[in-house]
Amino acid sequence: MYVKQKVPFDYNNKEEFQTGLINWIGDVFYDILPEHGYEVREEQIFTAFQLADAVCNKKIHLAEAGLGIGKTFAYLLTAIAYARFSGRPVVIACASTALQEQLAGPKGDIQTLSDILGLEVDARMAKDRRQYICDERVNDSRNETGDNTQTDEINQWLDKTKTGERSEIPHISDRVWKQIGWDESMPCDTCSSSGFCKVVRAREHYRPAKDLIIADRGLFFEDLWTRDQRIADGKMPLLPNYSLVIFDEGHKVMLPAAMQAGQKINQEEMDNIIFSIEQIQGARESLILTAIALEKAFSNFFDILNHCVVADDRSERLAIRVDDNLLKAADAFYKVLDRLLLEMQIEQELYIEALTIRMLQTFENQIEMAMTALYRFSGNKSKDVITWVDQLDGSFWVVPRNLSELLDIHLFQKKIPVVFTSATLSNEGDFSYFSRTLGLKAPTNSTVGSSFDMEKQVVVYLAHSLEKSPEDDKVSPAIEQLVSILRENKGRALVLINSLNEVKRIRKEFKNHQLPFEVLWEDKGDRGYLVRKFREDVSSVLIGTSFWEGIDIPGEALSLLVVWELPFPALDPLIEVQRKEAKEEGLDPMMTVDYPEMGLKLKQGCGRLIRTKEDRGAIVIMENIVGTPWEKVVRGALPPGARIKTIKDFKKLP
Ligand code: SF4
C-alpha cells in the first residue's frame, strides 16, 4: 500500500503549504546548510524561492542560473516537498547518465542533502533502456554457432549480473553490446521472459519511487509520446503519474523530444534483415524474391537520398533536399516492405526452425518502423516532417514538424508545473528564442548570474580580423597568433572549433611548429579519453568541435579558452525549421534564430573556463566582432564583468 511521505514542515492547506515551503527553504539555506560549511548564496536562495512559487502555482518556469550558484539544491528542496504534498513523485529529467549519477548516485547531491537534513529521500534512477541487456538476446547470441565475439569475461559477467547494466562492464564494445543489449525493435510486448528480464526489473524498481524519479531524458520523452497509447492498449506507461517535471540542463530538450517522436531507418538493420532471409535454407521462392526486391528498393532509396543530402561537416544531422525522385523511391521502398511484412507473417507459421520467432518479431518491428518513417516522409510531400541523415551512421530520420504543438498537448496542457533549468536559456535575460523553440506562450522566468567573481577571475581578449586560410604554403596569420598565445600560456588550453574539417586543417598547419606541450586532437582519439588526458596532463592543449559543453575541467589544466570561430549554427534541419517558422511569422531568421543560437552556444563554451572560485583564466575570441551586427550578442555571452582587452596585450595569467 502506498504510504504518503511526510512533508518536512507543518501546513494545513494549499496556501499554508506554499508559505511553509518558503520558510523551510529559508531555514535550510540561511541556517542548516551554513552549519555544515556551506556559504549563503543569495543567487541560490533567489532561484529556490522563484522555483517554489512557480511550482506551487503550477507554472511553466524557465530558471536560468549561472555557474556555481548551487541550482541543484535550489530545485531539490521544492521537488522533495512537492512530491510529498501531492502524493506523486517528481521527475527530474536529465540530459546524461553522468548527471543522473551525480544526482542520485551513492555520494550524489540527493544523498548529501538528505544526510544534512536528516530526511530519508526515496529517489530512484530511471535509466535509458539501452543501458540494459535483453535476456532473450543474450540467449540467442549464446545459441548462435560460430559466434566467438563474447569473451570469457563477458560470459562470466552475463552469468552473475543482477542488473544487467552496461556500466558494470564499461569497456564492452558497441559491436558486442548490440548483440545483447536492448533496443526499440525488441518485441517486449509478446516476450515470455518479461517477468524475469533486467529491463522490466529496472522499470519495476523505479516505478514505486515516492519522492523523486531521476529519469533519462530519452526515456522521459518516450513515455510522454507513448503514454496515452499504452494506457489505451492496456499497458503500463513507462513512468508512473508524476506531479512535476524538472528538466536539468533544460536547454537540451528539443533533440531527444524529436528523436523519441520520430522514426529512423538504419541501413545496417535493413542489410541484416535481407541477409538473414537470404540465408534461410529451403525458403519459399516468393520470400526470397521479395528480399531481392527489397535489396534493390532499399539501395535505390539510399543512393538517391545520398545525392539529396546537403553536405555540412559542422552538423551531426545532414539536411535533405527532397525531390520527386526521392519521394518515388520512398514509395517503392514502402511497397516492398509492405510485401515483405506479409511474407514474414506467412513465414512465422512455416519456417519457425530457420528464424526464431523473436528474430522474426524483431524484424517485423524494424520493418514497421521503417514503413512509418517512409509513410510520414511521403505524405504531403514531406512538408509535415523534419528529415535528416545522421552523419555518423547514415540512418535516415523522420520526425514530426509540429513538435511544439505535441509538447503543448502532451505536457504543457496537463496542468502540472514544468521547470527548465540551465545556465544558458536566455540571451542577456531575453528568453524569447528558447520559448519560441518550445512553443511556450507565457512562461515565467528567473535569471541569476554566476556566483563567481568574473572581474577578478576572467580576462577576455578580442582579436582583430585575422586571415585564417594560408597563402601558398605559408602558415596563416591566425595560426601564427594561435600558436603564439598557446606558447605564452604554456599550453593549458581548450580550443573550440566548429567543424572537423577545420580541426584537420589546423593540424596540418601546426605541423610546422614544435610545441613544448602535447596537443590532443578530437579526431585522433575517443572523446572520453581525450578529456581525461587533458585533465591529467596539465600543460596539454585540447582542440575540437564537441567540447562547447558537457566538460568540467576545474583548475590549471584549463586556464585559456580559445574560441577559434563563433559558433553560428550549421544547416541543421532542426534549426532550419526554426528559421522557416521565423520567416513565416515575418521575423528575420538571422536575428531571431542564428544570433541567439550562436549566443547560447558561445555562453556554454565560455562556461567551460571557470568552474570553481579558485579558477583564473583567459578567453580569446579569434574572430573580429567589433562593429559586426552580432557584436552585442557576443558581448552578452561573455562572462559578465570580465575585463576585456585586445589580443596584442595577451599575457599568461600568473
Ligand atoms: S521483455 Fe524485452 S528486453 Fe526483456 S527479455 Fe523480453 S524482449 Fe528482451
XYZ file of C-alpha atoms and ligand atoms in Angstrom:
662
model
C 0.000 0.000 0.000
C 1.269 3.471 -0.851
C 2.213 5.400 2.292
C 2.443 9.131 1.751
C 5.793 10.563 2.845
C 5.725 13.294 5.452
C 6.224 16.850 4.202
C 9.235 18.249 6.096
C 7.214 21.127 7.639
C 3.715 21.632 9.026
C 0.839 23.065 6.998
C -2.946 22.768 6.894
C -3.918 23.769 3.366
C -2.513 24.673 -0.053
C -1.810 28.308 0.876
C -0.065 27.275 4.065
C 1.965 24.734 2.076
C 3.452 27.481 -0.069
C 4.253 29.668 2.943
C 5.662 26.679 4.802
C 7.812 25.752 1.792
C 9.246 29.272 1.517
C 10.027 29.315 5.257
C 11.615 25.864 5.105
C 13.777 26.848 2.117
C 14.882 29.941 4.057
C 15.733 27.825 7.136
C 17.713 25.332 5.073
C 19.767 27.925 3.161
C 20.254 30.506 5.919
C 20.684 28.189 8.930
C 21.078 24.467 8.286
C 23.458 24.438 5.279
C 25.815 27.112 6.734
C 26.096 24.940 9.883
C 27.517 22.283 7.565
C 30.062 24.598 5.973
C 28.011 25.862 3.010
C 28.097 29.547 2.074
C 24.948 31.630 1.992
C 24.492 32.408 -1.704
C 21.770 34.931 -2.430
C 21.549 33.813 -6.090
C 20.799 30.272 -4.948
C 18.157 31.368 -2.465
C 16.522 33.681 -5.007
C 16.330 30.813 -7.519
C 14.923 28.442 -4.909
C 12.175 30.937 -3.976
C 11.293 31.538 -7.632
C 11.017 27.811 -8.247
C 8.893 27.273 -5.158
C 6.477 29.965 -6.297
C 6.315 28.611 -9.858
C 5.725 25.036 -8.709
C 3.085 25.867 -6.084
C 1.204 27.884 -8.708
C 1.615 25.221 -11.410
C 3.510 27.454 -13.794
C 5.917 26.707 -16.592
C 9.109 28.310 -15.414
C 12.481 28.951 -17.048
C 15.154 29.204 -14.376
C 18.482 30.395 -15.707
C 21.132 30.024 -13.069
C 24.808 30.783 -13.627
C 27.642 28.502 -12.642
C 28.448 27.859 -9.041
C 25.171 29.040 -7.523
C 24.147 25.524 -6.491
C 20.983 25.242 -8.570
C 20.602 21.535 -7.787
C 19.943 22.120 -4.094
C 17.752 25.069 -5.118
C 15.349 22.826 -7.022
C 15.688 19.681 -4.882
C 14.043 21.232 -1.823
C 10.904 22.191 -3.728
C 10.921 18.878 -5.592
C 11.024 16.774 -2.409
C 8.389 18.838 -0.582
C 6.078 18.957 -3.617
C 6.268 15.190 -4.188
C 5.148 14.656 -0.601
C 2.469 17.344 -0.743
C 0.974 15.982 -3.997
C 1.414 12.289 -3.133
C 3.050 11.691 -6.524
C 6.739 11.578 -7.404
C 8.564 14.394 -9.131
C 10.514 13.588 -12.287
C 13.897 15.189 -12.805
C 14.723 14.642 -16.472
C 18.484 14.574 -17.019
C 20.494 15.084 -20.185
C 23.043 12.353 -19.420
C 23.679 9.266 -17.317
C 26.556 11.154 -15.656
C 24.090 13.786 -14.464
C 21.722 11.094 -13.173
C 24.597 9.567 -11.184
C 25.706 12.963 -9.914
C 22.204 13.479 -8.524
C 21.147 10.045 -7.325
C 24.405 8.083 -7.104
C 25.791 6.850 -3.748
C 27.594 10.120 -2.931
C 25.393 12.306 -5.085
C 23.616 15.575 -4.326
C 20.422 13.908 -3.100
C 22.297 11.730 -0.615
C 24.292 14.735 0.611
C 21.175 16.830 1.105
C 19.273 14.031 2.746
C 22.170 13.417 5.225
C 22.332 17.105 6.128
C 18.565 17.431 6.588
C 18.156 14.050 8.282
C 15.481 13.316 5.713
C 15.120 9.939 4.071
C 14.507 10.668 0.398
C 13.170 7.925 -1.855
C 14.894 8.785 -5.156
C 15.411 6.232 -7.919
C 17.065 6.352 -11.290
C 15.155 5.533 -14.471
C 17.922 4.943 -16.958
C 17.834 4.611 -20.711
C 16.685 1.064 -21.551
C 19.596 0.760 -23.981
C 21.807 0.527 -20.910
C 20.475 -2.967 -20.042
C 20.866 -6.409 -21.544
C 17.899 -8.138 -23.117
C 17.819 -11.694 -21.713
C 16.317 -13.051 -24.922
C 19.104 -11.526 -26.990
C 21.687 -12.969 -24.628
C 20.153 -16.433 -25.065
C 20.029 -16.058 -28.836
C 23.611 -14.887 -29.075
C 24.777 -17.808 -26.929
C 22.913 -20.265 -29.119
C 24.416 -18.904 -32.296
C 27.074 -21.302 -33.519
C 30.419 -19.909 -34.515
C 29.907 -16.652 -32.646
C 33.081 -16.036 -30.667
C 32.551 -12.330 -30.007
C 31.724 -12.916 -26.366
C 34.858 -13.325 -24.334
C 35.045 -15.353 -21.116
C 34.943 -12.137 -19.173
C 31.663 -11.072 -20.794
C 30.183 -14.543 -20.341
C 31.108 -14.591 -16.669
C 29.579 -11.166 -16.229
C 26.395 -12.280 -18.008
C 26.170 -15.270 -15.659
C 26.430 -13.280 -12.486
C 24.986 -9.825 -13.181
C 21.833 -8.953 -11.287
C 21.098 -5.650 -13.005
C 22.472 -6.356 -16.496
C 23.600 -2.742 -16.690
C 26.276 -1.762 -19.170
C 28.051 0.422 -16.603
C 29.118 -2.796 -14.802
C 31.248 -3.707 -17.814
C 32.219 -0.307 -19.244
C 34.880 -1.496 -21.695
C 32.467 -3.680 -23.691
C 32.444 -2.612 -27.341
C 29.377 -1.188 -29.091
C 29.512 -4.083 -31.552
C 29.195 -6.733 -28.834
C 26.670 -4.703 -26.853
C 24.449 -4.514 -29.936
C 24.099 -8.301 -29.811
C 22.996 -8.463 -26.189
C 21.598 -5.032 -25.268
C 18.013 -3.836 -25.513
C 16.859 -1.654 -28.380
C 13.499 -0.350 -29.536
C 12.964 -3.170 -32.018
C 12.729 -5.797 -29.250
C 9.317 -7.473 -29.142
C 8.853 -6.924 -25.391
C 5.051 -6.928 -25.549
C 4.902 -10.568 -26.551
C 8.009 -11.767 -24.731
C 7.680 -14.742 -22.414
C 10.784 -13.712 -20.432
C 9.397 -10.332 -19.471
C 8.731 -11.403 -15.893
C 12.422 -12.101 -15.309
C 14.135 -9.682 -17.604
C 16.524 -6.949 -16.461
C 14.802 -4.187 -18.442
C 11.454 -4.953 -16.813
C 13.066 -5.280 -13.384
C 14.712 -1.886 -13.745
C 11.284 -0.424 -14.501
C 9.743 -2.182 -11.534
C 12.472 -0.725 -9.371
C 11.925 2.941 -10.236
C 8.151 2.989 -10.674
C 7.250 2.912 -6.950
C 9.608 5.813 -6.049
C 7.811 8.003 -3.549
C 9.816 11.206 -3.874
C 11.950 11.541 -6.981
C 12.497 9.725 -10.258
C 15.786 10.769 -11.805
C 14.967 9.946 -15.393
C 16.932 9.714 -18.590
C 15.600 12.395 -20.934
C 15.060 9.983 -23.836
C 13.027 7.709 -21.556
C 11.025 10.695 -20.335
C 10.027 11.648 -23.881
C 9.391 8.058 -24.898
C 6.951 7.872 -22.008
C 5.415 11.221 -22.930
C 4.750 10.281 -26.555
C 3.574 6.707 -25.895
C 1.753 7.118 -22.597
C -1.816 7.625 -23.895
C -1.496 4.813 -26.423
C -0.025 2.419 -23.882
C -2.848 3.128 -21.463
C -5.416 2.680 -24.274
C -3.762 -0.671 -25.130
C -3.967 -1.793 -21.508
C -0.214 -1.468 -20.962
C 1.594 0.315 -18.188
C 3.215 3.618 -19.154
C 6.977 3.713 -18.719
C 6.774 6.268 -15.910
C 4.165 6.445 -13.152
C 1.976 9.542 -12.797
C 4.116 12.434 -11.660
C 3.276 15.808 -10.169
C 6.071 17.993 -11.532
C 8.850 17.705 -14.080
C 12.165 19.498 -13.826
C 14.487 19.497 -16.841
C 18.070 19.810 -15.654
C 20.257 21.173 -18.482
C 16.914 22.368 -19.847
C 18.450 23.877 -22.978
C 18.926 20.360 -24.366
C 15.331 19.312 -24.820
C 14.363 19.503 -28.477
C 16.666 16.833 -29.888
C 15.637 13.987 -27.540
C 11.995 15.083 -27.850
C 12.301 14.929 -31.652
C 14.133 11.621 -31.741
C 11.639 9.903 -29.477
C 8.725 11.244 -31.515
C 10.273 10.153 -34.797
C 11.350 7.028 -36.658
C 14.572 6.083 -38.330
C 15.707 3.643 -40.972
C 19.004 2.111 -40.074
C 20.916 0.718 -43.053
C 22.679 -1.961 -41.020
C 19.361 -3.293 -39.733
C 17.958 -3.462 -43.278
C 21.065 -5.267 -44.517
C 20.736 -7.718 -41.658
C 17.084 -8.454 -42.485
C 17.896 -9.080 -46.149
C 20.953 -11.196 -45.335
C 19.072 -13.303 -42.756
C 16.240 -14.038 -45.164
C 18.617 -14.981 -47.959
C 20.320 -17.449 -45.609
C 17.135 -19.444 -44.916
C 17.557 -22.951 -46.262
C 14.610 -24.049 -48.414
C 12.775 -20.747 -48.066
C 9.761 -20.134 -50.292
C 10.548 -18.526 -53.606
C 8.217 -15.597 -53.048
C 10.003 -14.731 -49.811
C 13.421 -14.784 -51.453
C 12.162 -12.743 -54.408
C 10.719 -10.159 -52.039
C 14.033 -9.960 -50.169
C 15.810 -9.390 -53.517
C 13.273 -6.700 -54.437
C 13.842 -5.105 -51.042
C 17.582 -5.037 -51.573
C 17.023 -3.172 -54.840
C 14.437 -0.714 -53.478
C 16.469 -0.063 -50.330
C 19.736 0.594 -52.236
C 17.920 2.765 -54.747
C 16.339 4.849 -51.976
C 19.624 5.379 -50.105
C 21.520 6.105 -53.359
C 19.075 8.865 -54.261
C 18.970 10.046 -50.643
C 22.744 10.402 -50.552
C 22.573 12.594 -53.642
C 19.959 14.783 -51.967
C 21.966 15.292 -48.776
C 23.345 18.770 -48.216
C 26.949 18.330 -47.128
C 27.831 20.238 -43.964
C 30.572 18.863 -41.772
C 29.533 21.201 -38.929
C 26.260 19.366 -38.323
C 25.654 15.885 -36.937
C 22.358 15.949 -38.820
C 22.540 16.460 -42.571
C 19.687 18.275 -44.288
C 17.977 16.692 -47.297
C 16.759 18.438 -50.451
C 13.591 16.475 -51.098
C 12.700 15.964 -54.763
C 10.210 13.855 -56.728
C 12.755 11.109 -57.407
C 13.369 10.647 -53.715
C 9.652 10.606 -52.951
C 9.100 7.999 -55.699
C 11.952 5.859 -54.344
C 10.463 6.118 -50.859
C 7.131 4.957 -52.225
C 8.682 1.949 -53.963
C 10.672 1.082 -50.834
C 7.492 1.261 -48.728
C 5.602 -1.077 -51.085
C 8.307 -3.747 -50.963
C 8.479 -3.525 -47.170
C 4.723 -3.997 -47.037
C 5.031 -7.119 -49.201
C 7.839 -8.438 -47.053
C 5.805 -7.947 -43.899
C 3.100 -10.150 -45.340
C 5.632 -12.774 -46.404
C 7.126 -12.810 -42.952
C 3.758 -13.334 -41.346
C 3.323 -16.423 -43.534
C 6.887 -17.409 -42.668
C 6.140 -17.348 -38.960
C 3.876 -20.327 -39.491
C 6.097 -22.216 -41.932
C 9.781 -21.837 -41.133
C 9.930 -21.478 -37.418
C 13.130 -23.512 -37.366
C 15.017 -21.214 -39.702
C 14.427 -17.938 -37.895
C 13.376 -17.776 -34.287
C 10.025 -16.207 -33.540
C 11.828 -13.484 -31.615
C 14.014 -12.666 -34.602
C 11.020 -12.551 -36.890
C 9.197 -10.251 -34.492
C 12.265 -8.017 -34.195
C 12.452 -7.802 -37.990
C 8.744 -7.036 -38.141
C 9.200 -4.198 -35.656
C 12.101 -2.806 -37.683
C 10.106 -3.055 -40.905
C 7.073 -1.383 -39.345
C 9.235 1.442 -38.047
C 10.779 1.917 -41.494
C 7.321 1.880 -43.090
C 6.036 4.527 -40.686
C 9.081 6.683 -41.469
C 8.522 6.349 -45.236
C 4.783 6.901 -44.976
C 5.257 10.103 -42.980
C 8.024 11.214 -45.295
C 5.961 10.753 -48.467
C 2.750 12.212 -47.038
C 2.121 15.842 -48.014
C 5.434 15.769 -49.929
C 7.295 15.633 -46.637
C 6.112 19.100 -45.599
C 4.845 17.949 -42.189
C 8.077 16.344 -41.093
C 11.681 17.197 -40.374
C 14.105 14.802 -42.013
C 17.818 14.276 -41.808
C 20.598 11.792 -42.385
C 22.710 11.009 -39.359
C 26.290 11.973 -40.204
C 27.683 9.144 -38.039
C 25.774 6.023 -39.025
C 23.904 7.148 -42.148
C 20.438 6.493 -40.653
C 17.507 8.302 -42.228
C 15.363 10.129 -39.657
C 11.796 11.381 -39.961
C 10.347 13.377 -37.070
C 7.126 15.384 -36.804
C 7.454 19.046 -37.617
C 4.850 20.130 -35.062
C 6.969 19.231 -32.030
C 5.998 22.325 -30.085
C 2.309 21.501 -30.626
C 2.931 17.957 -29.398
C 4.722 19.283 -26.337
C 1.812 21.571 -25.667
C -0.770 18.780 -25.922
C 1.148 16.114 -24.054
C 2.920 18.172 -21.416
C 2.146 21.862 -21.053
C -1.630 21.447 -21.124
C -1.522 18.805 -18.389
C -1.694 21.490 -15.711
C 1.332 20.259 -13.873
C 4.247 22.588 -13.156
C 7.205 22.258 -15.515
C 10.631 23.752 -14.816
C 13.532 24.168 -17.231
C 16.805 24.958 -15.546
C 20.180 25.646 -17.133
C 22.993 28.195 -17.237
C 22.008 29.062 -20.822
C 18.355 29.710 -21.509
C 18.423 33.400 -22.350
C 20.362 35.951 -24.334
C 21.047 38.638 -21.753
C 17.791 37.901 -19.932
C 15.744 37.594 -23.136
C 14.111 34.151 -23.136
C 12.163 34.626 -26.378
C 14.308 32.309 -28.533
C 14.078 29.405 -26.106
C 10.345 30.000 -25.517
C 9.608 30.150 -29.231
C 11.547 26.937 -29.911
C 9.385 25.089 -27.405
C 6.184 26.897 -28.345
C 5.799 28.293 -24.826
C 3.171 31.017 -24.636
C 3.895 32.889 -21.425
C 6.348 31.075 -19.190
C 7.602 32.774 -16.071
C 11.332 33.125 -15.782
C 14.125 33.992 -13.420
C 17.755 34.610 -14.120
C 20.773 34.863 -11.864
C 24.386 35.140 -12.938
C 27.272 33.099 -11.720
C 28.348 33.404 -8.119
C 31.992 33.690 -9.226
C 33.851 36.989 -9.310
C 34.333 37.191 -13.081
C 36.024 40.583 -12.911
C 38.863 39.037 -10.910
C 38.793 35.601 -12.490
C 38.497 36.232 -16.257
C 40.162 38.385 -18.888
C 38.726 38.338 -22.412
C 40.969 39.141 -25.382
C 39.390 40.176 -28.657
C 41.224 39.635 -31.944
C 41.106 41.855 -34.994
C 40.420 40.296 -38.371
C 42.979 37.571 -38.918
C 43.403 35.715 -42.159
C 42.701 32.067 -41.392
C 43.456 30.399 -44.709
C 47.125 30.110 -45.590
C 48.508 31.760 -48.707
C 50.543 29.367 -50.832
C 52.492 27.160 -48.444
C 52.726 29.710 -45.678
C 51.078 29.378 -42.288
C 48.105 31.723 -41.872
C 48.428 34.753 -39.564
C 45.627 33.373 -37.397
C 47.552 30.133 -36.809
C 50.720 32.122 -36.009
C 48.682 34.089 -33.494
C 47.132 30.949 -32.010
C 50.491 29.222 -31.653
C 51.955 32.311 -30.060
C 49.246 32.589 -27.373
C 49.390 28.852 -26.683
C 53.160 29.130 -26.177
C 52.752 32.205 -23.999
C 50.185 30.357 -21.891
C 52.374 27.228 -21.709
C 49.595 25.150 -23.217
C 46.778 24.543 -20.686
C 44.169 25.490 -23.267
C 40.940 24.364 -24.848
C 40.445 25.478 -28.452
C 36.843 25.390 -29.668
C 36.241 24.882 -33.384
C 33.057 24.397 -35.423
C 33.923 21.631 -37.856
C 36.147 18.580 -38.011
C 37.470 19.716 -41.383
C 38.752 22.868 -39.733
C 40.343 20.767 -36.952
C 42.169 18.756 -39.617
C 43.226 21.907 -41.465
C 44.642 23.451 -38.279
C 46.518 20.232 -37.501
C 48.158 20.392 -40.917
C 49.357 23.927 -40.256
C 50.537 23.024 -36.745
C 52.985 20.525 -38.269
C 55.386 23.393 -38.918
C 55.640 24.104 -35.197
C 57.469 22.216 -32.485
C 55.426 22.800 -29.353
C 56.628 22.086 -25.821
C 53.287 20.567 -24.802
C 51.043 17.825 -26.153
C 48.185 18.769 -28.475
C 45.146 16.489 -28.286
C 43.062 16.461 -31.485
C 39.416 15.471 -31.382
C 39.609 13.298 -34.488
C 42.583 11.386 -33.083
C 41.029 9.700 -30.072
C 37.963 8.771 -28.101
C 36.293 11.836 -26.602
C 36.270 10.470 -23.016
C 39.948 9.501 -23.247
C 40.934 12.920 -24.619
C 39.084 14.771 -21.859
C 40.718 12.585 -19.178
C 44.144 13.114 -20.692
C 43.552 16.858 -20.936
C 42.564 16.977 -17.268
C 45.572 14.944 -16.104
C 48.289 16.359 -18.352
C 48.113 19.948 -17.121
C 50.133 21.519 -19.942
C 48.226 19.802 -22.773
C 46.016 21.564 -25.310
C 42.702 20.101 -26.446
C 41.362 21.091 -29.876
C 37.953 20.027 -31.121
C 34.350 20.671 -32.062
C 32.396 18.818 -29.390
C 33.690 20.427 -26.210
C 31.468 23.512 -26.238
C 29.500 21.942 -23.409
C 29.449 18.968 -21.069
C 33.074 19.011 -19.922
C 34.139 20.064 -16.475
C 37.872 20.780 -16.040
C 38.472 22.801 -12.893
C 41.982 24.055 -12.122
C 45.052 24.983 -14.078
C 44.651 22.469 -16.930
C 42.060 24.754 -18.493
C 43.286 28.281 -17.978
C 42.895 29.501 -21.542
C 39.825 29.103 -23.680
C 40.197 29.945 -27.368
C 37.104 30.481 -29.490
C 38.576 29.912 -32.937
C 35.263 30.584 -34.699
C 31.959 31.913 -33.457
C 29.500 29.007 -33.191
C 26.912 30.130 -35.730
C 24.517 27.229 -36.254
C 25.037 24.834 -39.113
C 22.439 23.801 -41.669
C 20.903 21.535 -39.039
C 17.330 20.576 -40.063
C 16.071 21.212 -36.518
C 17.403 24.780 -36.703
C 16.258 25.159 -40.300
C 12.678 24.624 -39.136
C 13.085 27.460 -36.636
C 14.385 29.684 -39.419
C 11.440 28.849 -41.681
C 8.935 29.453 -38.912
C 10.526 32.778 -38.040
C 10.261 33.785 -41.705
C 6.623 32.717 -41.842
C 5.951 34.936 -38.829
C 7.585 37.868 -40.605
C 10.690 37.789 -38.393
C 14.292 37.991 -39.502
C 15.703 34.437 -39.165
C 19.253 35.712 -38.623
C 18.228 37.982 -35.766
C 15.717 35.628 -34.185
C 17.378 32.231 -34.698
C 21.030 32.314 -35.795
C 22.249 35.071 -33.468
C 20.527 33.792 -30.308
C 21.521 30.194 -31.083
C 25.132 31.297 -31.551
C 24.953 33.391 -28.353
C 23.703 30.440 -26.273
C 26.380 28.081 -27.596
C 29.094 30.670 -27.046
C 27.861 31.206 -23.498
C 28.053 27.438 -22.918
C 31.572 27.381 -24.352
C 32.755 30.273 -22.187
C 31.231 28.459 -19.203
C 33.932 25.766 -19.545
C 36.636 28.121 -18.245
C 35.725 28.988 -14.664
C 34.413 26.032 -12.689
C 35.409 26.994 -9.133
C 36.075 30.105 -7.066
C 39.806 29.447 -7.328
C 39.936 29.195 -11.146
C 41.531 32.012 -13.129
C 41.720 32.218 -16.898
C 41.543 33.965 -20.221
C 39.162 33.749 -23.133
C 40.443 34.642 -26.589
C 37.930 35.290 -29.358
C 39.817 34.739 -32.616
C 37.220 36.412 -34.838
C 36.741 40.111 -35.117
C 33.435 41.132 -33.565
C 33.837 44.891 -33.248
C 31.348 46.671 -35.477
C 29.628 43.459 -36.603
C 25.829 43.075 -36.314
C 26.409 40.299 -33.750
C 28.829 42.212 -31.524
C 26.175 42.779 -28.857
C 25.206 39.089 -28.845
C 28.842 38.026 -28.425
C 29.496 40.526 -25.653
C 26.291 39.374 -23.932
C 27.539 35.782 -23.974
C 30.865 36.585 -22.295
C 31.185 36.120 -18.531
C 29.516 39.224 -17.060
C 32.011 41.650 -15.581
C 35.073 40.050 -17.211
C 37.840 42.519 -18.164
C 38.112 42.996 -21.942
C 41.398 43.663 -23.769
C 42.776 43.284 -27.262
C 44.742 40.234 -28.289
C 48.064 42.077 -28.634
C 48.013 42.534 -24.837
C 47.687 38.792 -24.234
C 49.652 37.658 -21.221
C 49.756 34.370 -19.391
C 47.913 34.646 -16.106
C 50.138 34.056 -13.101
S 10.897 -8.278 -22.286
Fe 12.021 -7.287 -23.946
S 14.000 -6.794 -23.032
Fe 13.043 -8.289 -21.711
S 13.848 -10.244 -22.394
Fe 11.921 -9.905 -23.453
S 12.462 -8.927 -25.383
Fe 14.230 -8.748 -24.023
